Coordinates of C-alpha atoms in Angstrom, one line a residue:
X13 CA -170.4 -262.7 143.8
X14 CA -167.8 -261.6 141.2
X15 CA -166.6 -258.1 141.6
X16 CA -167.0 -256.4 138.3
X17 CA -164.1 -253.8 137.6
X18 CA -163.9 -250.9 135.0
X19 CA -160.1 -250.0 134.0
X20 CA -159.6 -246.4 133.2
X21 CA -155.8 -245.4 132.0
X22 CA -155.0 -243.6 128.5
X23 CA -152.1 -245.9 128.5
X24 CA -153.2 -249.2 126.6
X25 CA -150.3 -251.1 127.9
X26 CA -151.2 -250.2 131.5
X27 CA -154.9 -251.2 130.8
X28 CA -153.9 -254.6 129.5
X29 CA -151.5 -255.1 132.6
X30 CA -154.0 -254.2 135.0
X31 CA -156.8 -256.2 133.3
X32 CA -154.7 -259.2 133.0
X33 CA -153.9 -259.2 136.9
X34 CA -157.5 -258.5 137.8
X35 CA -158.7 -261.4 135.6
X36 CA -156.3 -263.8 137.0
X37 CA -158.1 -263.3 140.3
X38 CA -161.3 -265.7 140.5
X39 CA -163.0 -263.1 142.6
X40 CA -163.2 -260.5 140.0
X41 CA -163.3 -259.6 136.3
X42 CA -162.6 -256.5 134.0
X43 CA -166.3 -255.8 132.4
X44 CA -165.0 -252.7 130.3
X45 CA -162.1 -250.2 129.7
X46 CA -161.9 -246.4 129.0
X47 CA -158.9 -244.3 128.0
X48 CA -160.2 -241.0 129.4
X49 CA -162.5 -239.4 132.2
X50 CA -165.2 -238.7 129.6
X51 CA -165.3 -242.2 128.7
X52 CA -165.2 -243.6 132.2
X53 CA -168.3 -241.7 133.2
X54 CA -170.1 -243.2 130.3
X55 CA -169.0 -246.6 130.9
X56 CA -169.7 -246.5 134.6
X57 CA -173.1 -245.5 133.6
X58 CA -173.6 -248.4 130.9
X59 CA -171.7 -251.1 132.4
X60 CA -172.5 -250.5 136.2
X61 CA -169.3 -251.9 137.7
X62 CA -168.7 -252.7 141.4
X63 CA -165.3 -250.8 141.2
X64 CA -163.6 -248.2 139.0
X65 CA -159.5 -248.2 138.7
X66 CA -158.7 -244.6 137.8
X67 CA -155.6 -242.9 136.4
X68 CA -155.4 -239.1 137.2
X69 CA -153.5 -237.6 134.0
X70 CA -155.5 -238.5 130.7
X71 CA -156.6 -236.7 127.8
X72 CA -160.1 -235.1 127.3
X73 CA -160.8 -235.3 131.1
X74 CA -158.7 -235.8 134.0
X75 CA -159.2 -238.4 136.6
X76 CA -160.2 -236.2 139.3
X77 CA -162.9 -234.3 137.2
X78 CA -164.2 -237.9 136.3
X79 CA -164.4 -239.0 139.9
X80 CA -166.3 -235.9 140.8
X81 CA -168.7 -236.6 138.1
X82 CA -169.0 -240.2 138.9
X83 CA -169.9 -239.5 142.6
X84 CA -172.7 -237.1 141.4
X85 CA -174.3 -239.5 138.5
X86 CA -173.6 -243.0 139.8
X87 CA -171.5 -243.4 142.9
X88 CA -169.0 -246.6 143.0
X89 CA -166.0 -247.2 144.7
X90 CA -163.0 -245.7 142.8
X91 CA -159.4 -246.9 143.2
X92 CA -157.0 -244.4 142.0
X93 CA -153.4 -244.9 140.4
X94 CA -150.6 -242.1 141.4
X95 CA -147.1 -241.5 141.1
X96 CA -144.8 -241.5 144.1
X97 CA -144.0 -237.8 144.0
X98 CA -144.8 -234.8 146.1
X99 CA -146.9 -233.4 143.4
X100 CA -148.5 -236.9 142.7
X101 CA -149.3 -237.0 146.5
X102 CA -151.1 -233.6 146.1
X103 CA -153.0 -234.9 143.1
X104 CA -154.1 -238.2 145.0
X105 CA -155.3 -236.3 148.0
X106 CA -157.3 -234.2 145.8
X107 CA -158.9 -237.3 144.1
X108 CA -159.7 -238.6 147.7
X109 CA -161.5 -235.3 148.4
X110 CA -163.2 -235.7 145.2
X111 CA -164.6 -239.1 146.5
X112 CA -162.0 -241.8 145.7
X113 CA -161.6 -244.5 148.3
X114 CA -158.2 -245.4 148.1
X115 CA -154.9 -245.4 146.1
X116 CA -152.1 -247.5 144.7
X117 CA -148.7 -246.3 143.2
X118 CA -148.8 -246.6 139.6
X119 CA -145.3 -248.0 139.3
X120 CA -146.1 -251.4 141.1
X121 CA -142.3 -252.2 141.4
X122 CA -141.8 -249.3 143.8
X123 CA -143.9 -251.1 146.5
X124 CA -143.6 -254.7 145.6
X125 CA -140.6 -257.0 145.3
X126 CA -142.2 -259.8 143.0
X127 CA -145.1 -260.4 140.7
X128 CA -147.1 -262.3 143.3
X129 CA -146.8 -259.4 145.6
X130 CA -148.0 -256.8 143.0
X131 CA -151.0 -259.0 142.0
X132 CA -151.9 -259.3 145.9
X133 CA -151.7 -255.7 146.4
X134 CA -154.0 -254.9 143.6
X135 CA -156.5 -257.4 144.0
X136 CA -156.7 -257.1 147.8
X137 CA -157.2 -253.3 147.2
X138 CA -159.9 -253.7 144.9
X139 CA -161.8 -256.6 147.0
X140 CA -161.4 -254.1 150.1
X141 CA -163.1 -251.1 148.3
X142 CA -165.7 -253.4 146.7
X143 CA -167.2 -254.3 150.0
X144 CA -167.7 -250.5 150.9
X145 CA -169.8 -248.1 149.3
X146 CA -169.0 -244.5 149.8
X147 CA -170.7 -243.4 153.2
X148 CA -172.0 -240.0 154.4
X149 CA -170.8 -238.9 157.9
X150 CA -173.7 -237.8 160.0
X151 CA -173.8 -237.2 163.7
X152 CA -175.3 -239.8 165.8
X153 CA -175.5 -240.5 169.4
X154 CA -172.5 -241.9 171.2
X155 CA -172.8 -245.5 171.7
X156 CA -171.3 -246.0 175.1
X157 CA -173.3 -245.1 178.3
X158 CA -170.6 -243.9 180.4
X159 CA -167.8 -241.4 179.5
X160 CA -164.3 -242.0 180.1
X161 CA -162.4 -239.7 182.5
X162 CA -159.8 -238.2 180.2
X163 CA -158.9 -235.1 182.4
X164 CA -155.3 -236.8 182.8
X165 CA -154.6 -237.5 179.2
X166 CA -151.3 -236.3 177.9
X167 CA -151.1 -237.6 174.6
X168 CA -153.6 -238.5 171.9
X169 CA -152.8 -240.8 169.0
X170 CA -154.9 -241.1 166.0
X171 CA -154.6 -244.5 163.7
X172 CA -156.0 -244.8 160.6
X173 CA -155.8 -246.2 157.0
X174 CA -158.3 -246.2 154.1
X175 CA -160.7 -243.2 154.4
X176 CA -158.3 -241.6 156.7
X177 CA -157.4 -238.6 154.8
X178 CA -161.0 -237.5 154.2
X179 CA -161.7 -238.4 158.0
X180 CA -158.8 -236.5 159.3
X181 CA -159.6 -233.4 157.3
X182 CA -163.3 -233.4 159.0
X183 CA -161.7 -233.7 162.5
X184 CA -159.0 -231.3 162.2
X185 CA -161.3 -228.6 160.8
X186 CA -163.6 -229.0 163.7
X187 CA -160.9 -228.7 166.6
X188 CA -160.6 -225.4 168.1
X189 CA -157.3 -223.3 168.1
X190 CA -157.4 -223.5 171.9
X191 CA -157.0 -227.2 171.7
X192 CA -153.8 -228.0 173.6
X193 CA -153.2 -231.6 174.1
X194 CA -150.5 -232.7 171.6
X195 CA -151.7 -235.1 168.7
X196 CA -149.9 -237.9 166.7
X197 CA -151.4 -239.1 163.4
X198 CA -150.4 -242.6 162.2
X199 CA -151.9 -242.9 158.6
X200 CA -151.0 -245.7 156.3
X201 CA -149.5 -243.7 153.5
X202 CA -146.1 -243.8 151.5
X203 CA -143.1 -241.8 152.5
X204 CA -143.6 -239.3 149.4
X205 CA -147.3 -238.7 150.4
X206 CA -147.0 -237.6 154.2
X207 CA -145.3 -234.2 153.7
X208 CA -147.9 -233.2 151.5
X209 CA -150.9 -234.7 153.6
X210 CA -149.4 -232.9 156.8
X211 CA -149.2 -229.7 154.6
X212 CA -152.9 -230.1 153.7
X213 CA -154.0 -230.6 157.2
X214 CA -152.0 -227.5 158.5
X215 CA -153.8 -225.5 155.8
X216 CA -157.3 -226.4 156.9
X217 CA -156.7 -226.6 160.8
X218 CA -156.2 -223.8 163.5
X219 CA -153.5 -226.1 165.0
X220 CA -149.7 -226.4 163.8
X221 CA -149.6 -229.7 162.0
X222 CA -146.1 -231.0 160.5
X223 CA -144.7 -234.3 159.5
X224 CA -142.8 -235.6 162.3
X225 CA -138.9 -235.8 162.4
X226 CA -136.7 -237.6 164.3
X227 CA -136.1 -235.8 168.0
X228 CA -139.2 -233.6 167.7
X229 CA -140.2 -232.5 171.2
X230 CA -143.9 -233.0 171.7
X231 CA -145.3 -229.6 172.2
X232 CA -148.7 -228.4 173.6
X233 CA -151.1 -227.5 170.8
X234 CA -148.9 -229.3 168.0
X235 CA -150.0 -232.1 165.8
X236 CA -147.5 -234.7 164.2
X237 CA -147.8 -236.8 161.2
X238 CA -146.0 -240.1 161.4
X239 CA -143.7 -240.2 158.3
X240 CA -144.7 -242.8 155.6
X241 CA -142.2 -246.0 155.2
X242 CA -141.0 -245.4 158.7
X243 CA -142.0 -246.2 162.3
X244 CA -142.9 -243.6 165.0
X245 CA -142.2 -244.1 168.7
X246 CA -142.7 -241.9 171.5
X247 CA -140.8 -241.3 174.7
X248 CA -142.0 -239.4 177.9
X249 CA -138.8 -238.6 179.1
X250 CA -137.4 -234.9 179.1
X251 CA -140.9 -233.6 178.3
X252 CA -141.8 -236.0 175.8
X253 CA -140.0 -236.6 172.1
X254 CA -140.8 -238.6 168.9
X255 CA -138.2 -241.1 167.5
X256 CA -138.5 -242.1 163.9
X257 CA -136.8 -245.4 163.0
X258 CA -136.6 -247.6 159.9
X259 CA -139.2 -250.2 159.7
X260 CA -138.2 -254.0 160.2
X261 CA -139.2 -255.4 156.9
X262 CA -141.4 -257.8 158.4
X263 CA -143.8 -255.2 159.6
X264 CA -146.7 -255.0 157.2
X265 CA -147.6 -251.3 158.1
X266 CA -145.2 -248.3 157.7
X267 CA -146.1 -246.6 159.9
X268 CA -147.8 -248.9 162.1
X269 CA -150.6 -247.8 164.6
X270 CA -149.6 -251.0 166.8
X271 CA -145.9 -249.8 167.2
X272 CA -146.9 -246.3 168.0
X273 CA -149.6 -247.3 170.6
X274 CA -147.1 -249.6 172.2
X275 CA -144.5 -247.2 172.6
X276 CA -147.2 -244.8 174.2
X277 CA -148.4 -247.6 176.6
X278 CA -144.8 -248.1 177.7
X279 CA -143.8 -244.6 178.1
X280 CA -147.1 -242.7 179.0
X281 CA -149.0 -245.5 180.9
X282 CA -152.3 -244.3 181.6
X283 CA -152.3 -240.9 180.3
X284 CA -153.1 -241.7 176.7
X285 CA -156.0 -241.4 174.5
X286 CA -155.8 -243.9 171.1
X287 CA -158.3 -243.2 168.6
X288 CA -158.8 -245.7 165.8
X289 CA -160.5 -244.5 162.7
X290 CA -161.7 -246.0 159.1
X291 CA -159.2 -248.4 157.7
X292 CA -158.6 -251.9 156.2
X293 CA -157.1 -254.6 158.2
X294 CA -156.6 -254.6 161.9
X295 CA -153.6 -252.6 162.7
X296 CA -154.1 -250.8 166.1
X297 CA -155.8 -253.9 167.8
X298 CA -152.6 -255.3 169.6
X299 CA -151.4 -252.0 170.3
X300 CA -155.0 -251.0 171.9
X301 CA -154.8 -253.9 173.9
X302 CA -151.5 -252.9 175.4
X303 CA -152.9 -249.3 176.1
X304 CA -155.8 -250.9 177.6
X305 CA -153.6 -253.0 180.1
X306 CA -151.7 -249.7 180.9
X307 CA -155.1 -248.1 181.9
X308 CA -155.5 -245.9 178.7
X309 CA -158.5 -245.2 177.0
X310 CA -159.6 -246.2 173.3
X311 CA -162.1 -244.5 171.2
X312 CA -163.4 -246.3 168.0
X313 CA -165.1 -244.7 165.0
X314 CA -168.6 -246.3 164.3
X315 CA -169.4 -248.3 161.3
X316 CA -171.8 -246.0 159.7
X317 CA -169.3 -243.1 159.5
X318 CA -166.4 -245.5 158.6
X319 CA -165.5 -245.8 155.0
X320 CA -163.9 -249.3 155.8
X321 CA -165.0 -250.4 158.9
X322 CA -162.0 -253.0 159.3
X323 CA -159.6 -251.3 162.0
X324 CA -162.2 -250.0 164.4
X325 CA -164.1 -253.2 164.3
X326 CA -161.2 -255.1 165.0
X327 CA -160.8 -253.0 168.3
X328 CA -164.6 -253.2 169.2
X329 CA -165.0 -256.7 168.6
X330 CA -162.0 -257.5 171.1
X331 CA -163.8 -255.5 173.8
X332 CA -161.0 -252.8 173.7
X333 CA -162.9 -249.6 173.1
X334 CA -164.2 -247.3 175.7
X335 CA -166.5 -245.5 173.4
X336 CA -167.6 -245.9 169.7
X337 CA -168.3 -242.4 168.0
X338 CA -169.4 -240.9 164.9
X339 CA -166.6 -239.2 163.0
X340 CA -168.4 -235.9 163.3
X341 CA -168.7 -236.3 166.9
X342 CA -164.9 -236.8 167.6
X343 CA -163.7 -233.3 167.6
X344 CA -166.4 -231.9 169.7
X345 CA -165.7 -234.7 172.5
X346 CA -161.9 -234.2 172.3
X347 CA -162.5 -230.4 172.9
X348 CA -164.9 -231.1 175.7
X349 CA -163.6 -234.1 177.6
X350 CA -159.5 -233.9 177.1
X351 CA -157.6 -232.0 179.4

């Protein structure tokens, strides 16, 4: 079935450029365009697209307000375009809070090396969000029958991608201030976004949350966000520390959950809890395999509460998950079972 897309942007040039890329992909077609948020709401009702691509800065009505109204009137997957700046990151995070599923930098050349890569980035994102309508997370029973023994856990690593910013806010709002086991977050995100994202999490959580820097000592009760565009590894020696490195260009994800998991398996052995949340693709699967070989534990978010079930599903299908949990159950289980 062809994916029907509504393109929203106040720039006629950008609307044409995005439309040409979409229409060149046999899986999808542009069924309409809009130049502001108000038109976007009207066209969404009239044309009933499967996906909306949305700019954030427009006349008449901005993109965030439009997303909020779309989610109230006719919810549909929204892919936001954003600028790669600190302020652009804040706006994009606001859009994700409003209900947008994912985002892409508006200046494609910032993230791609050639036109073929630009086309693939955009169309694969559209195809990915089209497969997933917005879901509402709600508590359900744990799907495992035997709880893992997590009393010796020294480090928690959470890996996520699409849907992660919203999921992590739910989780960290619910963790108590008394929670002491250090946590590392690996969220697929550009380097200009992770400082603003860490700031946002820190503002809503009772825990101390910051963007990780090379040489950080891993402290009790602290949370570290892997910087975008780089790779994060951990070392247990000297009380535990974080190492940030330039990424090999052959690695698709920067930061990569697989790389963080692998370093934890090497240095922490059986004393790690890996948590795989919502996200496209399979990043985390091979790292989870290494953690399991080291006798560590893996939790995966369930399908019902995941915006995109790709990453958790990849771990579950390989038989690597010890437990499958609803998003709203994870914080409570961490508080009751870890340490």
